[in-house]
PDB file of C-alpha atoms in Angstrom:
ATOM      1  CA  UNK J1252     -39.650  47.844   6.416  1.00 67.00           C
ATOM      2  CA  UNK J1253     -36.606  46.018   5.380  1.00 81.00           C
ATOM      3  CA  UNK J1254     -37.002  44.072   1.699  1.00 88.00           C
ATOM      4  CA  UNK J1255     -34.374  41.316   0.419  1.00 90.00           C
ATOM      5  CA  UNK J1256     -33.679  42.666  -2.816  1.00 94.00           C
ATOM      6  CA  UNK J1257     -30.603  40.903  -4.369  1.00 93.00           C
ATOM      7  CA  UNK J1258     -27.827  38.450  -3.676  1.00 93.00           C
ATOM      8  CA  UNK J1259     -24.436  38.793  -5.088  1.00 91.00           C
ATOM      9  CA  UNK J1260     -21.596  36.338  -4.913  1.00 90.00           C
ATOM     10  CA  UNK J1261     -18.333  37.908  -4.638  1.00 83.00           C
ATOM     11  CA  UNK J1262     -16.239  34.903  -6.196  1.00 83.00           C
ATOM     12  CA  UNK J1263     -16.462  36.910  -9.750  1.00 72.00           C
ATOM     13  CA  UNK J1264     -14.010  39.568  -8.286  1.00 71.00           C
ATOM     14  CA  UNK J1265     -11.634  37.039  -6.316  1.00 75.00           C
ATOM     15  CA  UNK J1266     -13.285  37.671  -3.334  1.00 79.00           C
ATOM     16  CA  UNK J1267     -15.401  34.929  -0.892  1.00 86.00           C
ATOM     17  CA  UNK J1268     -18.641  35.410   0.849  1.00 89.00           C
ATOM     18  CA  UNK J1269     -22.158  37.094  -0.335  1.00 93.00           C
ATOM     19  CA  UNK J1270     -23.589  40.666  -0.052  1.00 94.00           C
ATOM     20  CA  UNK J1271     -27.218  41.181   0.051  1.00 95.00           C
ATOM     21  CA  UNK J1272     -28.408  44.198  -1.264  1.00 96.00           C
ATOM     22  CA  UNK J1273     -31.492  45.791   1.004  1.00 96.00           C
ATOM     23  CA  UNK J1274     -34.239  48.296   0.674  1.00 96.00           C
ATOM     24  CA  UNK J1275     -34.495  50.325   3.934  1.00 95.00           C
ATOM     25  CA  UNK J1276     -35.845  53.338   3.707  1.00 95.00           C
ATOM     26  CA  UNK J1277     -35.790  54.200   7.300  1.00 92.00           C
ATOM     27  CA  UNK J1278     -32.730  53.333   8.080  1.00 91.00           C
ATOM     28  CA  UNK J1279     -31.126  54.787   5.149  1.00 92.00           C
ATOM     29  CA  UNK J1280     -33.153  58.188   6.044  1.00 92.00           C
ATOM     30  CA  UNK J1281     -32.077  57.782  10.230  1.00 91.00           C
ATOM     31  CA  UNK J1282     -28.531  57.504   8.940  1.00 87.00           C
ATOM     32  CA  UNK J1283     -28.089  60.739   7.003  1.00 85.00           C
ATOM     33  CA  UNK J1284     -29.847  62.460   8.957  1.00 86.00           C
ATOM     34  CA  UNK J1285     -33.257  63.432   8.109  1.00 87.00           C
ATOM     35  CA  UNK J1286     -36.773  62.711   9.067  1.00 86.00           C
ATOM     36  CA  UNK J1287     -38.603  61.437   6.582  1.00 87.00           C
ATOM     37  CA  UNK J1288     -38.241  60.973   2.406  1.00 87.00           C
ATOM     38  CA  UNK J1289     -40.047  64.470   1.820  1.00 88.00           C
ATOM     39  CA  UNK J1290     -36.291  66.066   2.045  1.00 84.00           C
ATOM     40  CA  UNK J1291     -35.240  63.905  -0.754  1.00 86.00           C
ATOM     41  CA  UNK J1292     -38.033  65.667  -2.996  1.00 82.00           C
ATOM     42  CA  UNK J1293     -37.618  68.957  -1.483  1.00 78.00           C
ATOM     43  CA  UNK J1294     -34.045  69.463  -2.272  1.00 77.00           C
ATOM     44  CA  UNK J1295     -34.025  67.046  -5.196  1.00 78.00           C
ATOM     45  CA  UNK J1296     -31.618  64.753  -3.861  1.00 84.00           C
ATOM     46  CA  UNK J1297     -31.045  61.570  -5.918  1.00 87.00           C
ATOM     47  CA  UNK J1298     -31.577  58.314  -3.550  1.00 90.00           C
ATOM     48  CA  UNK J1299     -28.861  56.596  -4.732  1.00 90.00           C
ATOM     49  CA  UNK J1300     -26.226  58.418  -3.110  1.00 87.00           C
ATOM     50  CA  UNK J1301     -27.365  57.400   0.056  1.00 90.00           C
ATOM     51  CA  UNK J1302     -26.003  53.947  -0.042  1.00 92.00           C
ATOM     52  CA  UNK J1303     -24.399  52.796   2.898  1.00 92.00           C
ATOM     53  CA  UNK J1304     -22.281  49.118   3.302  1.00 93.00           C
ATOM     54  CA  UNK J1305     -22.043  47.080   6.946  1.00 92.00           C
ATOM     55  CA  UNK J1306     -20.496  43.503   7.556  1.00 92.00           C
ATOM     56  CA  UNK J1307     -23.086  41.442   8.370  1.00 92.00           C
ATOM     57  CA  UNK J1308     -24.001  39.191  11.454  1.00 90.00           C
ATOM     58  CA  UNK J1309     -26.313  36.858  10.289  1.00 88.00           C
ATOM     59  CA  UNK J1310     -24.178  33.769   9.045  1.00 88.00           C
ATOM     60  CA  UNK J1311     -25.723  33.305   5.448  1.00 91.00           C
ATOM     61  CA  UNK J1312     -24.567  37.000   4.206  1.00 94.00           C
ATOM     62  CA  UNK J1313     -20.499  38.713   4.512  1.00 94.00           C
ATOM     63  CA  UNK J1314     -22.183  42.119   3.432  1.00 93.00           C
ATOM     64  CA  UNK J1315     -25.109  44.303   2.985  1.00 95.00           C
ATOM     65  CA  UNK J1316     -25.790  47.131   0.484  1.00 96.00           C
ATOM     66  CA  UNK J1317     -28.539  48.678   1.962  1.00 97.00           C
ATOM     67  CA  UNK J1318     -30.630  51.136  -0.538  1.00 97.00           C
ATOM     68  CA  UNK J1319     -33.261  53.966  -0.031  1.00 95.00           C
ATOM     69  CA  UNK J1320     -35.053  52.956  -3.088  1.00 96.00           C
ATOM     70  CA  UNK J1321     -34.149  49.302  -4.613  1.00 97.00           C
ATOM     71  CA  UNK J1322     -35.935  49.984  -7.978  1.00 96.00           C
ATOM     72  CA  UNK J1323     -34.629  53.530  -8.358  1.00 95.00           C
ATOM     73  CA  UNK J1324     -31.067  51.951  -7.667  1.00 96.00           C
ATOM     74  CA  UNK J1325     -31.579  49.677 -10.547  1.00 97.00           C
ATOM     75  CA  UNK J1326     -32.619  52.465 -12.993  1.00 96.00           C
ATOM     76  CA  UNK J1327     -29.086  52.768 -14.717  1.00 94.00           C
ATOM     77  CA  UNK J1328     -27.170  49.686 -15.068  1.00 95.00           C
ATOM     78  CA  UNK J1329     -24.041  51.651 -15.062  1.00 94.00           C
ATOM     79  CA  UNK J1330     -24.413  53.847 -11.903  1.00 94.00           C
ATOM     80  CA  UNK J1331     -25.773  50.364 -10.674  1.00 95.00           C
ATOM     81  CA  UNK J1332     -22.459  48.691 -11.039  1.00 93.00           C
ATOM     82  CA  UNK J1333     -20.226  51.425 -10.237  1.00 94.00           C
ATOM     83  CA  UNK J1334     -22.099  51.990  -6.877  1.00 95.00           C
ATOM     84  CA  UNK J1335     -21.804  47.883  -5.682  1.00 94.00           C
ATOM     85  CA  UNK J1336     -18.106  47.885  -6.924  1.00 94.00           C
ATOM     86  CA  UNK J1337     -17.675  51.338  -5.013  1.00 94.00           C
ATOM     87  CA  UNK J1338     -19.309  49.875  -1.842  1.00 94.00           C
ATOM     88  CA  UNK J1339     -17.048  46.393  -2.398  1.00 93.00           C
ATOM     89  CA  UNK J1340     -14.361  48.718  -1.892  1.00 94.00           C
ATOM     90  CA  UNK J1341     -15.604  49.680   1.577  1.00 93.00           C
ATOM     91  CA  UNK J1342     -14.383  45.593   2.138  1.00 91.00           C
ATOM     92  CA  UNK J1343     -10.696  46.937   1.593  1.00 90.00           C
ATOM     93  CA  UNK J1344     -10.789  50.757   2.719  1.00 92.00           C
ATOM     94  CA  UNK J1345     -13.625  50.341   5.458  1.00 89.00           C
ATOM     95  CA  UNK J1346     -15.400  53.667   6.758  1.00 85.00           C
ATOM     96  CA  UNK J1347     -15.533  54.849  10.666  1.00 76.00           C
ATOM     97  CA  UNK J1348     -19.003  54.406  11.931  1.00 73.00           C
ATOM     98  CA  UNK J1349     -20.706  58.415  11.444  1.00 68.00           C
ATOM     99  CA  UNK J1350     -17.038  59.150   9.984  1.00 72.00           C
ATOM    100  CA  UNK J1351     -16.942  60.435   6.205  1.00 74.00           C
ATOM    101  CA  UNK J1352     -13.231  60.114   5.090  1.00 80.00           C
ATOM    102  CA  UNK J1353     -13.071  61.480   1.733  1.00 84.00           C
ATOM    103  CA  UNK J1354      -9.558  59.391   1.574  1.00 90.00           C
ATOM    104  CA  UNK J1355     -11.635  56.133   2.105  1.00 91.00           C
ATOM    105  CA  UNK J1356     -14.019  57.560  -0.810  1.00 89.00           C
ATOM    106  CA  UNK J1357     -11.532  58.241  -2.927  1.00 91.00           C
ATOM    107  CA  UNK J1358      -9.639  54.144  -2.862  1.00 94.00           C
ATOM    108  CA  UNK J1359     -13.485  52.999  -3.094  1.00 93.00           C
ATOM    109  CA  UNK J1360     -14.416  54.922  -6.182  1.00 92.00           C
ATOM    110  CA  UNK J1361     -10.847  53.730  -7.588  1.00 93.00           C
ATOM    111  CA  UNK J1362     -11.684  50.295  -7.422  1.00 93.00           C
ATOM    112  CA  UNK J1363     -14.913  50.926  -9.161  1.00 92.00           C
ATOM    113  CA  UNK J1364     -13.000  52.395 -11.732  1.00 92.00           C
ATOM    114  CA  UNK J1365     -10.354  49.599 -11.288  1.00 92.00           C
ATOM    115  CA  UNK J1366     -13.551  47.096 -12.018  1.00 87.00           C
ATOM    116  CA  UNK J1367     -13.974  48.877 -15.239  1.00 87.00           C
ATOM    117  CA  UNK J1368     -16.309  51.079 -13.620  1.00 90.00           C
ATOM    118  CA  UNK J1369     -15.378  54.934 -14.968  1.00 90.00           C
ATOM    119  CA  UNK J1370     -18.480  55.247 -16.595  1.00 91.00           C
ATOM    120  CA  UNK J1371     -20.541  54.566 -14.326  1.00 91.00           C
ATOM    121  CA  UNK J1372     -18.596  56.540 -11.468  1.00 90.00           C
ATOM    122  CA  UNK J1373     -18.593  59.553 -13.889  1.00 89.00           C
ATOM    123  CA  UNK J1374     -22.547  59.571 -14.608  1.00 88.00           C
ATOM    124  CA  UNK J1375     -22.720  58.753 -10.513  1.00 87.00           C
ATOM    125  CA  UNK J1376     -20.332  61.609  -9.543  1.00 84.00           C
ATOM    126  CA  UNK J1377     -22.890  63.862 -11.991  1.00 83.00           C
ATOM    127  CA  UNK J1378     -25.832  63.268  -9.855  1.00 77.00           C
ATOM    128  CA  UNK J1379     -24.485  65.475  -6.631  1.00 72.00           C
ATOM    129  CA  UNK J1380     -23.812  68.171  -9.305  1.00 71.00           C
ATOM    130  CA  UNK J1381     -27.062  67.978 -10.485  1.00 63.00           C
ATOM    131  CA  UNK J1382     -28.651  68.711  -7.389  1.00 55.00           C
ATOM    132  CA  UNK J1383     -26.554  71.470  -6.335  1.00 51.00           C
ATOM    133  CA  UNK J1384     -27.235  73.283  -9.580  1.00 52.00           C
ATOM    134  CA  UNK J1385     -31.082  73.304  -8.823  1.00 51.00           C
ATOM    135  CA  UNK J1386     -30.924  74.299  -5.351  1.00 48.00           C
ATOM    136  CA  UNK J1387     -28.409  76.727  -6.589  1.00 48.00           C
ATOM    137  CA  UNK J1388     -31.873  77.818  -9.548  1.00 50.00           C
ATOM    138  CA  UNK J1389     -34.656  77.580  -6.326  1.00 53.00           C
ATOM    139  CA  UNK J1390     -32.352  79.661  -4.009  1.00 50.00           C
ATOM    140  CA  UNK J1391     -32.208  82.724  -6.394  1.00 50.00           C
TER     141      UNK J1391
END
């Protein structure tokens, strides 16, 4: 089920039009690749790096952030920020449907960081790490 989570206005970074930000577990799940939200527990992945960014087509939204877990996304204020800032990016350095272009990563995490960000990038760029260390501790 899709939920309307938040609006944002993007006039506070120079920018026109809105982005909604959208809980969708399914999709969000269909998109990476897996079958249902038990992987996320299984290998301890943290939802929020599974945030994805499309234009929109319906007239009263530019953008959508959608989220695997809207209240989980909210949980740090920091990573928070850094991720919609990252994803704002995505407006600039836009990403090839099923196409990961570490490049395009890269610009988007720099304007994050450009947005006074680094914080929040850092303690986001911490959670992969995280869960490679304790699949890393299961595996032996």
């Amino acid at each position: 089920m899709i939920c309307l989570c938040e609006e944002l206005s993007l006039s506070y970074c120079g920018l026109d039009g809105i982005i909604a930000i959208l809980e969708d577990k399914h999709t969000v799940l269909k998109n990476f690749g897996l079958n249902d939200g038990s992987w996320l527990n299984l290998w301890n992945i943290d939802c929020r790096l599974l945030t994805m960014f499309y234009q929109s087509l319906y007239a009263h939204y530019d953008w959508f952030i959608v989220v695997y877990d809207y209240e989980k996304f909210c949980s740090d204020r920091e990573i928070k920020e850094a991720i919609i800032w990252h994803e704002i990016g995505h407006i600039t350095y836009p990403a090839g449907k099923n196409i990961i272009c570490t490049d395009t990563e890269v610009q988007c995490d720099r304007v994050a960081i450009d947005y006074g960000q680094k914080e929040g990038i850092k303690r986001f760029w911490i959670l992969p790490l995280k869960w490679h260390a304790r699949l890393i501790m299961k595996c032996c």
